[in-house]
Amino acid sequence: MMNNSRRQFLKQAGIGISAAYLVPNFISCQNKAGAISDNPLQNIGVQLYSIRDLMDKDPKGSLEQIAKIGYKHVELYGIDAAAKQFWKLPYKELKKILDDNGLKTHSGHYDMAKYLSKVHTDKEDIAVYFDAAKELGQEYVIAPVTPMFDLNALKKDDYLYAAEQLNKAGEQAKKLGLKIAYHNHFWEFRDLGNNTTGEEVMLAFTEPDLVDFELDLFWAEKAGKNPIALFEKFPNRFKLWHVKDMDKTKSNPIEWPKDGNLPIEQIFNDIKYTEVGTGSINFPEIVKEKNKSGLKYAFVEQDNIDMPNKMESLKISYDYVQANLTK
């Protein structure tokens, strides 16, 4: 069964897919003078999906609390493009709340599942995403997930088509001073044959001047991939990171192809998130290679927060980053 918050997220994001194909847990820096820090971790942001229930109830108050913790920017999700709103806030009103709290938004997750799917003709209108991004002052329009109709069946040709579509979107975005990026989960790292993965297909067949990638460090690690090895193979392509930690009780990586042949829903039974710095991911080692990655913006994200006080959870992650990843 899919939890209610996940259903609500998918509804907000406009992802029109059958619940039968869904999994319960997928789907995500500037200083005061406006200059980009040498270390984007100093000015880390947060993906607001981490506190989606709080954002639904009180977006203004939640953003105020995020700013008080010390976060400098936020990554959006869940656009209502028809109403031109996020969390029932018109773009201009949301921008004012962000400005009033010293927050920026450099990026947002915008549903492109059908746009990236070679079997769907009812593509999302990505022009409305560009309009939102421009009005909010964002730099990146991010595709948060692959085509969702059957994640277990995606083949190399599907990823080749997705790469072609990302390039097309990137060309449109570039004319507007924007850039497209793609955010991974674990299934993009499934072996498609000849030691090729969907993530690598998209990296190889997208144009670097048109398409960047947002590396979710948790999902890469869960897929058994070393982020540093990815930076070495594809330098300067991972301009954005999701800094998400893995609970030590469920830190075993997916075993390909054995586990990879399981239904994706079953793989999620071995997933547990935790506050950054309290889990099994060696962030200090990864951060040493941030320049090779091309890192520009980083975001704390925790898909499910178990602590009763979710803002306290975000503060734990923030404090760890500042104490350990900013030198």
Short mmCIF file of C-alpha atoms in Angstrom, two decimals:
data_model
loop_
_atom_site.label_atom_id
_atom_site.label_comp_id
_atom_site.label_asym_id
_atom_site.label_seq_id
_atom_site.Cartn_x
_atom_site.Cartn_y
_atom_site.Cartn_z
CA MET A 1 0.00 0.00 0.00
CA MET A 2 1.13 3.54 -0.68
CA ASN A 3 1.00 5.93 2.26
CA ASN A 4 -1.25 8.99 2.15
CA SER A 5 1.59 11.49 2.02
CA ARG A 6 3.01 9.74 -1.03
CA ARG A 7 -0.39 9.82 -2.73
CA GLN A 8 -0.67 13.51 -1.96
CA PHE A 9 2.80 14.19 -3.34
CA LEU A 10 2.01 12.40 -6.59
CA LYS A 11 -1.25 14.26 -6.86
CA GLN A 12 0.52 17.59 -6.32
CA ALA A 13 3.27 16.72 -8.75
CA GLY A 14 0.70 15.74 -11.34
CA ILE A 15 2.15 12.30 -11.93
CA GLY A 16 -0.73 10.50 -13.58
CA ILE A 17 0.09 6.85 -12.98
CA SER A 18 -1.67 3.87 -11.53
CA ALA A 19 -1.06 3.10 -7.86
CA ALA A 20 -0.34 -0.46 -8.90
CA TYR A 21 3.01 0.66 -10.26
CA LEU A 22 3.99 2.87 -7.37
CA VAL A 23 6.37 2.23 -4.53
CA PRO A 24 6.00 3.69 -1.07
CA ASN A 25 9.30 5.54 -0.85
CA PHE A 26 10.66 7.00 -4.11
CA ILE A 27 10.85 10.36 -5.30
CA SER A 28 14.36 15.59 -4.89
CA CYS A 29 24.48 28.54 -2.65
CA GLN A 30 24.88 31.67 -2.15
CA ASN A 31 26.23 33.88 0.68
CA LYS A 32 24.51 37.05 1.85
CA ALA A 33 26.22 39.09 -0.82
CA GLY A 34 24.87 36.71 -3.45
CA ALA A 35 28.20 35.12 -4.38
CA ILE A 36 28.52 31.37 -4.65
CA SER A 37 30.57 29.88 -1.81
CA ASP A 38 33.70 27.89 -2.59
CA ASN A 39 32.02 25.10 -0.63
CA PRO A 40 28.29 24.82 -1.40
CA LEU A 41 27.85 22.80 1.80
CA GLN A 42 28.35 26.02 3.77
CA ASN A 43 25.17 27.34 2.20
CA ILE A 44 23.28 24.09 2.10
CA GLY A 45 19.62 23.92 1.16
CA VAL A 46 16.83 21.50 1.91
CA GLN A 47 14.47 19.59 -0.38
CA LEU A 48 11.05 20.50 1.02
CA TYR A 49 9.65 17.05 0.31
CA SER A 50 11.39 16.10 3.57
CA ILE A 51 8.67 17.98 5.47
CA ARG A 52 5.82 17.62 2.99
CA ASP A 53 3.13 17.23 5.67
CA LEU A 54 4.26 20.45 7.38
CA MET A 55 4.41 22.29 4.06
CA ASP A 56 0.87 21.20 3.28
CA LYS A 57 -0.39 22.50 6.65
CA ASP A 58 1.64 25.69 7.07
CA PRO A 59 4.04 26.56 4.26
CA LYS A 60 4.79 30.07 5.51
CA GLY A 61 5.55 28.98 9.08
CA SER A 62 7.57 26.01 7.87
CA LEU A 63 9.77 28.19 5.67
CA GLU A 64 10.31 30.57 8.57
CA GLN A 65 11.52 27.68 10.74
CA ILE A 66 13.81 26.38 7.99
CA ALA A 67 15.46 29.78 7.72
CA LYS A 68 15.92 29.96 11.51
CA ILE A 69 17.75 26.62 11.45
CA GLY A 70 20.23 28.17 9.02
CA TYR A 71 19.32 26.73 5.63
CA LYS A 72 19.99 29.18 2.83
CA HIS A 73 17.85 27.82 0.01
CA VAL A 74 15.05 25.36 -0.66
CA GLU A 75 14.27 22.96 -3.48
CA LEU A 76 10.60 22.94 -4.43
CA TYR A 77 8.28 20.11 -5.46
CA GLY A 78 4.58 19.61 -6.12
CA ILE A 79 3.72 22.43 -8.51
CA ASP A 80 0.08 23.08 -9.34
CA ALA A 81 0.84 24.43 -12.80
CA ALA A 82 -2.79 25.08 -13.72
CA ALA A 83 -3.28 27.31 -10.68
CA LYS A 84 0.30 28.65 -10.84
CA GLN A 85 0.85 27.72 -7.21
CA PHE A 86 2.92 25.70 -4.76
CA TRP A 87 1.10 24.71 -1.56
CA LYS A 88 -1.80 26.95 -2.62
CA LEU A 89 0.56 29.92 -2.70
CA PRO A 90 0.78 31.87 -5.97
CA TYR A 91 4.34 32.11 -7.24
CA LYS A 92 4.70 35.79 -6.31
CA GLU A 93 3.41 35.19 -2.79
CA LEU A 94 5.76 32.25 -2.31
CA LYS A 95 8.68 34.31 -3.64
CA LYS A 96 7.90 37.07 -1.14
CA ILE A 97 7.85 34.60 1.76
CA LEU A 98 11.21 33.26 0.64
CA ASP A 99 12.65 36.76 0.28
CA ASP A 100 11.32 37.83 3.68
CA ASN A 101 13.18 34.91 5.26
CA GLY A 102 16.44 35.28 3.35
CA LEU A 103 15.79 32.09 1.41
CA LYS A 104 16.39 31.42 -2.25
CA THR A 105 15.18 28.63 -4.50
CA HIS A 106 17.70 27.59 -7.11
CA SER A 107 15.82 24.50 -8.30
CA GLY A 108 12.59 22.57 -8.27
CA HIS A 109 11.40 19.07 -9.07
CA TYR A 110 8.92 19.17 -11.95
CA ASP A 111 7.16 16.07 -13.22
CA MET A 112 8.42 14.98 -16.64
CA ALA A 113 7.55 11.29 -16.41
CA LYS A 114 5.45 11.30 -19.56
CA TYR A 115 7.75 13.75 -21.30
CA LEU A 116 10.58 11.23 -20.87
CA SER A 117 8.44 8.24 -21.86
CA LYS A 118 8.58 6.99 -25.44
CA VAL A 119 5.14 5.37 -25.14
CA HIS A 120 3.24 8.44 -23.97
CA THR A 121 1.96 11.03 -26.40
CA ASP A 122 0.26 13.14 -23.70
CA LYS A 123 3.49 14.86 -22.67
CA GLU A 124 3.66 17.35 -19.83
CA ASP A 125 3.82 20.99 -20.91
CA ILE A 126 7.29 21.80 -19.66
CA ALA A 127 6.93 25.43 -20.77
CA VAL A 128 4.78 26.08 -17.72
CA TYR A 129 7.61 24.75 -15.55
CA PHE A 130 10.01 27.19 -17.17
CA ASP A 131 7.56 30.02 -16.46
CA ALA A 132 7.41 29.04 -12.78
CA ALA A 133 11.18 28.71 -12.51
CA LYS A 134 11.73 32.14 -14.06
CA GLU A 135 9.21 33.82 -11.78
CA LEU A 136 10.74 32.21 -8.69
CA GLY A 137 14.30 33.01 -9.68
CA GLN A 138 15.32 29.37 -10.11
CA GLU A 139 18.20 28.17 -12.22
CA TYR A 140 17.32 24.47 -12.56
CA VAL A 141 14.21 22.64 -13.71
CA ILE A 142 14.78 19.09 -12.51
CA ALA A 143 13.18 15.89 -13.77
CA PRO A 144 12.74 13.91 -10.53
CA VAL A 145 12.05 10.45 -11.89
CA THR A 146 12.03 8.19 -14.95
CA PRO A 147 8.87 7.16 -16.82
CA MET A 148 6.79 5.48 -14.14
CA PHE A 149 4.44 3.13 -15.97
CA ASP A 150 6.66 0.09 -15.33
CA LEU A 151 9.96 0.72 -13.61
CA ASN A 152 10.93 -2.94 -13.76
CA ALA A 153 10.74 -2.97 -17.56
CA LEU A 154 12.89 0.02 -18.52
CA LYS A 155 15.48 -0.89 -21.15
CA LYS A 156 18.41 0.87 -22.77
CA ASP A 157 16.18 2.29 -25.50
CA ASP A 158 13.96 3.89 -22.86
CA TYR A 159 16.95 5.68 -21.36
CA LEU A 160 18.22 6.69 -24.80
CA TYR A 161 14.84 8.26 -25.52
CA ALA A 162 14.87 9.98 -22.13
CA ALA A 163 18.32 11.40 -22.91
CA GLU A 164 17.06 12.73 -26.24
CA GLN A 165 14.11 14.38 -24.50
CA LEU A 166 16.34 15.88 -21.82
CA ASN A 167 18.49 17.41 -24.54
CA LYS A 168 15.42 18.90 -26.21
CA ALA A 169 14.23 20.33 -22.91
CA GLY A 170 17.73 21.62 -22.27
CA GLU A 171 17.73 23.50 -25.56
CA GLN A 172 14.44 25.17 -24.65
CA ALA A 173 15.66 25.96 -21.15
CA LYS A 174 18.95 27.44 -22.34
CA LYS A 175 17.12 30.05 -24.40
CA LEU A 176 15.48 31.22 -21.17
CA GLY A 177 18.64 31.23 -19.09
CA LEU A 178 17.64 27.99 -17.33
CA LYS A 179 19.08 24.50 -17.21
CA ILE A 180 17.62 21.01 -17.08
CA ALA A 181 18.85 18.40 -14.59
CA TYR A 182 17.92 14.80 -13.82
CA HIS A 183 17.59 13.29 -10.34
CA ASN A 184 18.24 9.58 -9.81
CA HIS A 185 16.83 6.80 -7.66
CA PHE A 186 18.26 3.28 -7.51
CA TRP A 187 16.68 1.66 -10.56
CA GLU A 188 18.70 3.84 -12.96
CA PHE A 189 21.74 1.85 -11.78
CA ARG A 190 20.30 -1.52 -12.77
CA ASP A 191 22.60 -3.36 -15.18
CA LEU A 192 21.11 -3.20 -18.67
CA GLY A 193 23.76 -5.49 -20.13
CA ASN A 194 27.43 -5.03 -20.95
CA ASN A 195 27.88 -3.30 -17.58
CA THR A 196 25.73 -0.41 -18.76
CA THR A 197 23.21 1.32 -16.54
CA GLY A 198 20.37 3.70 -17.33
CA GLU A 199 22.09 6.49 -15.43
CA GLU A 200 25.24 6.08 -17.51
CA VAL A 201 23.23 5.99 -20.73
CA MET A 202 21.66 9.32 -19.86
CA LEU A 203 25.00 10.80 -18.81
CA ALA A 204 26.66 9.65 -22.02
CA PHE A 205 23.90 10.78 -24.40
CA THR A 206 23.01 14.16 -22.89
CA GLU A 207 24.89 17.32 -23.77
CA PRO A 208 26.81 18.76 -20.79
CA ASP A 209 25.95 22.32 -21.78
CA LEU A 210 22.25 21.43 -21.77
CA VAL A 211 21.74 18.84 -19.02
CA ASP A 212 23.20 18.46 -15.53
CA PHE A 213 22.54 15.73 -12.98
CA GLU A 214 21.42 15.83 -9.37
CA LEU A 215 23.07 12.89 -7.64
CA ASP A 216 21.07 11.46 -4.78
CA LEU A 217 23.93 10.10 -2.68
CA PHE A 218 21.66 7.75 -0.73
CA TRP A 219 20.27 6.07 -3.84
CA ALA A 220 23.67 5.78 -5.48
CA GLU A 221 25.07 4.11 -2.36
CA LYS A 222 22.02 1.87 -2.01
CA ALA A 223 22.54 0.78 -5.61
CA GLY A 224 26.10 -0.21 -4.70
CA LYS A 225 27.65 2.65 -6.65
CA ASN A 226 30.56 4.72 -5.36
CA PRO A 227 29.74 8.39 -5.92
CA ILE A 228 33.43 9.23 -6.22
CA ALA A 229 33.81 6.70 -9.03
CA LEU A 230 30.90 8.39 -10.81
CA PHE A 231 32.59 11.78 -10.44
CA GLU A 232 35.77 10.35 -11.93
CA LYS A 233 33.96 8.77 -14.87
CA PHE A 234 31.68 11.75 -15.50
CA PRO A 235 33.50 14.80 -14.13
CA ASN A 236 31.63 18.06 -13.70
CA ARG A 237 28.23 16.50 -14.49
CA PHE A 238 26.80 16.29 -10.95
CA LYS A 239 26.18 19.95 -10.19
CA LEU A 240 23.57 19.16 -7.55
CA TRP A 241 23.52 16.64 -4.70
CA HIS A 242 20.90 15.26 -2.36
CA VAL A 243 22.67 14.71 0.94
CA LYS A 244 20.61 11.90 2.43
CA ASP A 245 21.82 9.31 4.95
CA MET A 246 21.16 5.59 5.28
CA ASP A 247 20.15 3.97 8.57
CA LYS A 248 22.87 1.59 9.74
CA THR A 249 20.34 -1.19 10.30
CA LYS A 250 19.53 -1.26 6.58
CA SER A 251 22.79 -0.25 4.98
CA ASN A 252 23.35 -3.31 2.79
CA PRO A 253 23.46 -2.35 -0.90
CA ILE A 254 21.29 -3.91 -3.55
CA GLU A 255 22.93 -7.02 -4.99
CA TRP A 256 22.78 -6.94 -8.76
CA PRO A 257 21.43 -8.86 -10.54
CA LYS A 258 19.85 -10.96 -7.77
CA ASP A 259 18.07 -8.17 -5.90
CA GLY A 260 17.76 -6.09 -9.03
CA ASN A 261 15.42 -8.65 -10.53
CA LEU A 262 13.02 -8.28 -7.62
CA PRO A 263 9.97 -6.07 -8.03
CA ILE A 264 10.94 -2.53 -7.07
CA GLU A 265 8.23 -2.50 -4.42
CA GLN A 266 10.00 -5.37 -2.65
CA ILE A 267 13.37 -3.64 -2.71
CA PHE A 268 11.83 -0.76 -0.79
CA ASN A 269 11.26 -3.08 2.15
CA ASP A 270 15.01 -2.80 2.79
CA ILE A 271 15.11 0.99 2.84
CA LYS A 272 15.41 3.25 5.89
CA TYR A 273 16.51 6.86 6.07
CA THR A 274 18.09 8.77 8.93
CA GLU A 275 19.48 12.19 9.82
CA VAL A 276 22.65 13.18 7.97
CA GLY A 277 25.71 12.10 9.92
CA THR A 278 23.96 9.42 11.96
CA GLY A 279 23.94 6.74 9.27
CA SER A 280 26.37 4.69 7.20
CA ILE A 281 27.31 7.02 4.33
CA ASN A 282 30.84 8.45 4.47
CA PHE A 283 30.02 12.02 3.53
CA PRO A 284 33.43 13.51 4.45
CA GLU A 285 35.13 11.30 1.86
CA ILE A 286 32.56 12.12 -0.81
CA VAL A 287 32.77 15.86 -0.10
CA LYS A 288 36.54 15.80 -0.71
CA GLU A 289 35.72 15.23 -4.39
CA LYS A 290 33.07 17.93 -4.70
CA ASN A 291 35.14 19.89 -7.21
CA LYS A 292 35.47 16.86 -9.45
CA SER A 293 31.70 16.51 -9.26
CA GLY A 294 31.25 20.15 -10.27
CA LEU A 295 29.05 20.66 -7.21
CA LYS A 296 27.13 23.91 -7.18
CA TYR A 297 24.10 23.27 -4.94
CA ALA A 298 23.53 20.68 -2.21
CA PHE A 299 20.35 19.80 -0.34
CA VAL A 300 19.59 17.86 2.79
CA GLU A 301 16.78 15.43 2.07
CA GLN A 302 15.16 12.72 4.17
CA ASP A 303 12.26 10.98 2.46
CA ASN A 304 10.77 9.75 5.73
CA ILE A 305 11.55 11.36 9.09
CA ASP A 306 10.83 9.16 12.09
CA MET A 307 11.47 11.81 14.76
CA PRO A 308 8.27 13.40 16.11
CA ASN A 309 9.75 16.88 15.65
CA LYS A 310 10.69 17.03 11.99
CA MET A 311 12.29 20.45 12.27
CA GLU A 312 14.61 19.06 14.95
CA SER A 313 15.53 16.32 12.49
CA LEU A 314 16.41 18.92 9.86
CA LYS A 315 18.47 20.79 12.46
CA ILE A 316 20.48 17.65 13.31
CA SER A 317 21.31 17.22 9.65
CA TYR A 318 22.15 20.90 9.22
CA ASP A 319 24.40 20.98 12.29
CA TYR A 320 26.30 17.89 11.12
CA VAL A 321 26.90 19.39 7.69
CA GLN A 322 28.19 22.65 9.15
CA ALA A 323 30.45 20.91 11.67
CA ASN A 324 31.86 18.24 9.37
CA LEU A 325 31.46 19.04 5.69
CA THR A 326 32.29 22.72 5.29
CA LYS A 327 36.06 22.79 5.75
#
